[in-house]
């Protein structure tokens, strides 16, 4: 039985996951709405690359959201099976069921962990690419202004 700190930690993690997913799709939507293509291949390519990275990040977040309840349910089933197994240790079918539950948990944990890593990497990369693309023109405008004022 989890203690209150574990329950609170899970609740905060769920809230953060939803916030992060919402933030990802919000930034993607705003970047699409405010995009202006000026036929500079590199800038336009950076804009599109940022969209793809943010979309991948959002889709990985949705994928994690799909698998997390399955993982938690499997943990619950494993705990129930383990409790039953303790009462009758010689039951081979219970031992096999427990082993299968552990395999399922390991498989789902790998999926959730890898999708989290992809989600974080694509989010940060997409954000950086978007900032570079959007800051390109203002940055060079400042550089040119500084150069002209020093002459």
Tab-separated table of C-alpha atoms in Angstrom:
chain	number	residue	atom	x	y	z
A	1	UNK	CA	0.000	0.000	0.000
A	2	UNK	CA	1.609	3.310	-1.072
A	3	UNK	CA	2.120	6.003	1.541
A	4	UNK	CA	0.791	9.555	1.152
A	5	UNK	CA	4.088	10.860	-0.251
A	6	UNK	CA	3.957	8.316	-3.075
A	7	UNK	CA	0.349	9.227	-3.828
A	8	UNK	CA	1.234	12.941	-3.867
A	9	UNK	CA	4.283	12.305	-6.052
A	10	UNK	CA	2.182	10.401	-8.582
A	11	UNK	CA	-0.458	13.136	-8.611
A	12	UNK	CA	2.153	15.870	-9.180
A	13	UNK	CA	3.792	13.793	-11.915
A	14	UNK	CA	0.445	13.387	-13.674
A	15	UNK	CA	-0.203	17.124	-13.451
A	16	UNK	CA	3.268	17.877	-14.819
A	17	UNK	CA	2.830	15.391	-17.678
A	18	UNK	CA	-0.434	17.063	-18.699
A	19	UNK	CA	1.080	20.536	-18.392
A	20	UNK	CA	4.126	19.541	-20.452
A	21	UNK	CA	1.948	17.977	-23.139
A	22	UNK	CA	-0.299	21.057	-23.248
A	23	UNK	CA	2.722	23.347	-23.421
A	24	UNK	CA	4.180	21.377	-26.317
A	25	UNK	CA	1.024	21.539	-28.423
A	26	UNK	CA	0.450	25.189	-27.483
A	27	UNK	CA	3.934	26.205	-28.656
A	28	UNK	CA	3.452	24.152	-31.824
A	29	UNK	CA	0.096	25.810	-32.553
A	30	UNK	CA	1.421	29.311	-31.884
A	31	UNK	CA	4.499	28.754	-34.019
A	32	UNK	CA	2.312	27.570	-36.896
A	33	UNK	CA	-0.092	30.512	-36.515
A	34	UNK	CA	2.671	33.118	-36.356
A	35	UNK	CA	4.942	31.681	-39.041
A	36	UNK	CA	5.967	33.812	-41.965
A	37	UNK	CA	7.960	32.263	-44.727
A	38	UNK	CA	10.275	34.610	-46.596
A	39	UNK	CA	11.837	32.193	-49.087
A	40	UNK	CA	15.097	32.001	-47.176
A	41	UNK	CA	15.652	28.279	-47.393
A	42	UNK	CA	17.566	27.918	-44.123
A	43	UNK	CA	15.089	29.936	-42.054
A	44	UNK	CA	12.083	28.238	-43.629
A	45	UNK	CA	13.735	24.846	-43.091
A	46	UNK	CA	14.398	25.668	-39.424
A	47	UNK	CA	10.754	26.651	-38.977
A	48	UNK	CA	9.518	23.399	-40.473
A	49	UNK	CA	12.091	21.378	-38.503
A	50	UNK	CA	10.875	22.998	-35.272
A	51	UNK	CA	7.297	22.035	-36.133
A	52	UNK	CA	8.264	18.427	-36.797
A	53	UNK	CA	10.261	18.175	-33.555
A	54	UNK	CA	7.456	19.696	-31.488
A	55	UNK	CA	4.911	17.421	-33.157
A	56	UNK	CA	7.034	14.347	-32.403
A	57	UNK	CA	7.389	15.517	-28.812
A	58	UNK	CA	3.624	15.936	-28.468
A	59	UNK	CA	2.873	12.572	-30.050
A	60	UNK	CA	5.360	10.859	-27.726
A	61	UNK	CA	3.600	12.521	-24.793
A	62	UNK	CA	0.275	11.157	-26.003
A	63	UNK	CA	1.867	7.729	-26.438
A	64	UNK	CA	3.156	7.845	-22.854
A	65	UNK	CA	-0.297	8.859	-21.689
A	66	UNK	CA	-1.699	5.833	-23.458
A	67	UNK	CA	0.723	3.376	-21.834
A	68	UNK	CA	0.954	4.789	-18.288
A	69	UNK	CA	-2.490	3.514	-17.160
A	70	UNK	CA	-1.613	0.078	-18.554
A	71	UNK	CA	1.595	0.116	-16.566
A	72	UNK	CA	-0.190	1.089	-13.353
A	73	UNK	CA	-2.876	-1.564	-13.888
A	74	UNK	CA	-0.223	-4.206	-14.468
A	75	UNK	CA	1.557	-3.146	-11.266
A	76	UNK	CA	-1.738	-3.590	-9.431
A	77	UNK	CA	-2.335	-7.025	-10.946
A	78	UNK	CA	1.217	-8.062	-10.107
A	79	UNK	CA	0.758	-7.017	-6.484
A	80	UNK	CA	-2.482	-9.009	-6.241
A	81	UNK	CA	-0.894	-12.070	-7.849
A	82	UNK	CA	2.151	-11.764	-5.611
A	83	UNK	CA	-0.065	-11.631	-2.539
A	84	UNK	CA	-1.887	-14.757	-3.682
A	85	UNK	CA	1.414	-16.424	-4.537
A	86	UNK	CA	2.695	-15.862	-1.000
A	87	UNK	CA	-0.238	-17.828	0.364
A	88	UNK	CA	0.365	-20.845	-1.901
A	89	UNK	CA	4.035	-20.848	-2.970
A	90	UNK	CA	3.928	-24.239	-4.611
A	91	UNK	CA	1.325	-23.230	-7.207
A	92	UNK	CA	3.216	-23.307	-10.511
A	93	UNK	CA	0.497	-21.481	-12.483
A	94	UNK	CA	0.640	-18.518	-10.049
A	95	UNK	CA	4.421	-18.419	-10.390
A	96	UNK	CA	4.125	-18.397	-14.203
A	97	UNK	CA	1.462	-15.681	-14.061
A	98	UNK	CA	3.690	-13.604	-11.802
A	99	UNK	CA	6.638	-14.057	-14.155
A	100	UNK	CA	4.477	-13.022	-17.130
A	101	UNK	CA	3.275	-9.920	-15.272
A	102	UNK	CA	6.890	-8.951	-14.594
A	103	UNK	CA	7.714	-9.344	-18.299
A	104	UNK	CA	4.746	-7.179	-19.285
A	105	UNK	CA	5.759	-4.510	-16.759
A	106	UNK	CA	9.335	-4.476	-18.040
A	107	UNK	CA	8.125	-4.156	-21.640
A	108	UNK	CA	5.758	-1.286	-20.849
A	109	UNK	CA	8.388	0.471	-18.708
A	110	UNK	CA	10.801	0.407	-21.649
A	111	UNK	CA	8.153	1.912	-23.941
A	112	UNK	CA	7.282	4.649	-21.450
A	113	UNK	CA	10.942	5.462	-20.694
A	114	UNK	CA	11.993	5.616	-24.340
A	115	UNK	CA	9.018	7.754	-25.327
A	116	UNK	CA	9.793	10.136	-22.427
A	117	UNK	CA	13.383	10.493	-23.612
A	118	UNK	CA	12.262	11.178	-27.182
A	119	UNK	CA	9.607	13.606	-25.942
A	120	UNK	CA	12.082	15.648	-23.882
A	121	UNK	CA	14.779	15.643	-26.562
A	122	UNK	CA	12.412	16.682	-29.341
A	123	UNK	CA	10.793	19.369	-27.180
A	124	UNK	CA	14.096	21.007	-26.245
A	125	UNK	CA	15.469	20.654	-29.787
A	126	UNK	CA	12.280	22.010	-31.351
A	127	UNK	CA	12.235	24.955	-28.985
A	128	UNK	CA	15.890	25.762	-29.673
A	129	UNK	CA	15.442	25.511	-33.445
A	130	UNK	CA	12.366	27.738	-33.241
A	131	UNK	CA	14.162	30.351	-31.128
A	132	UNK	CA	17.153	30.353	-33.493
A	133	UNK	CA	14.869	30.745	-36.503
A	134	UNK	CA	12.805	33.521	-34.946
A	135	UNK	CA	15.823	35.366	-33.480
A	136	UNK	CA	17.872	35.282	-36.690
A	137	UNK	CA	16.563	38.479	-38.268
A	138	UNK	CA	16.394	40.599	-35.061
A	139	UNK	CA	19.898	39.473	-34.084
A	140	UNK	CA	21.418	40.504	-37.401
A	141	UNK	CA	19.440	43.756	-37.305
A	142	UNK	CA	21.050	44.598	-33.956
A	143	UNK	CA	24.506	43.628	-35.240
A	144	UNK	CA	24.073	45.847	-38.307
A	145	UNK	CA	22.813	48.750	-36.189
A	146	UNK	CA	25.775	48.443	-33.836
A	147	UNK	CA	28.214	48.320	-36.752
A	148	UNK	CA	26.668	51.376	-38.411
A	149	UNK	CA	26.609	53.372	-35.162
A	150	UNK	CA	30.291	52.635	-34.477
A	151	UNK	CA	31.298	53.945	-37.940
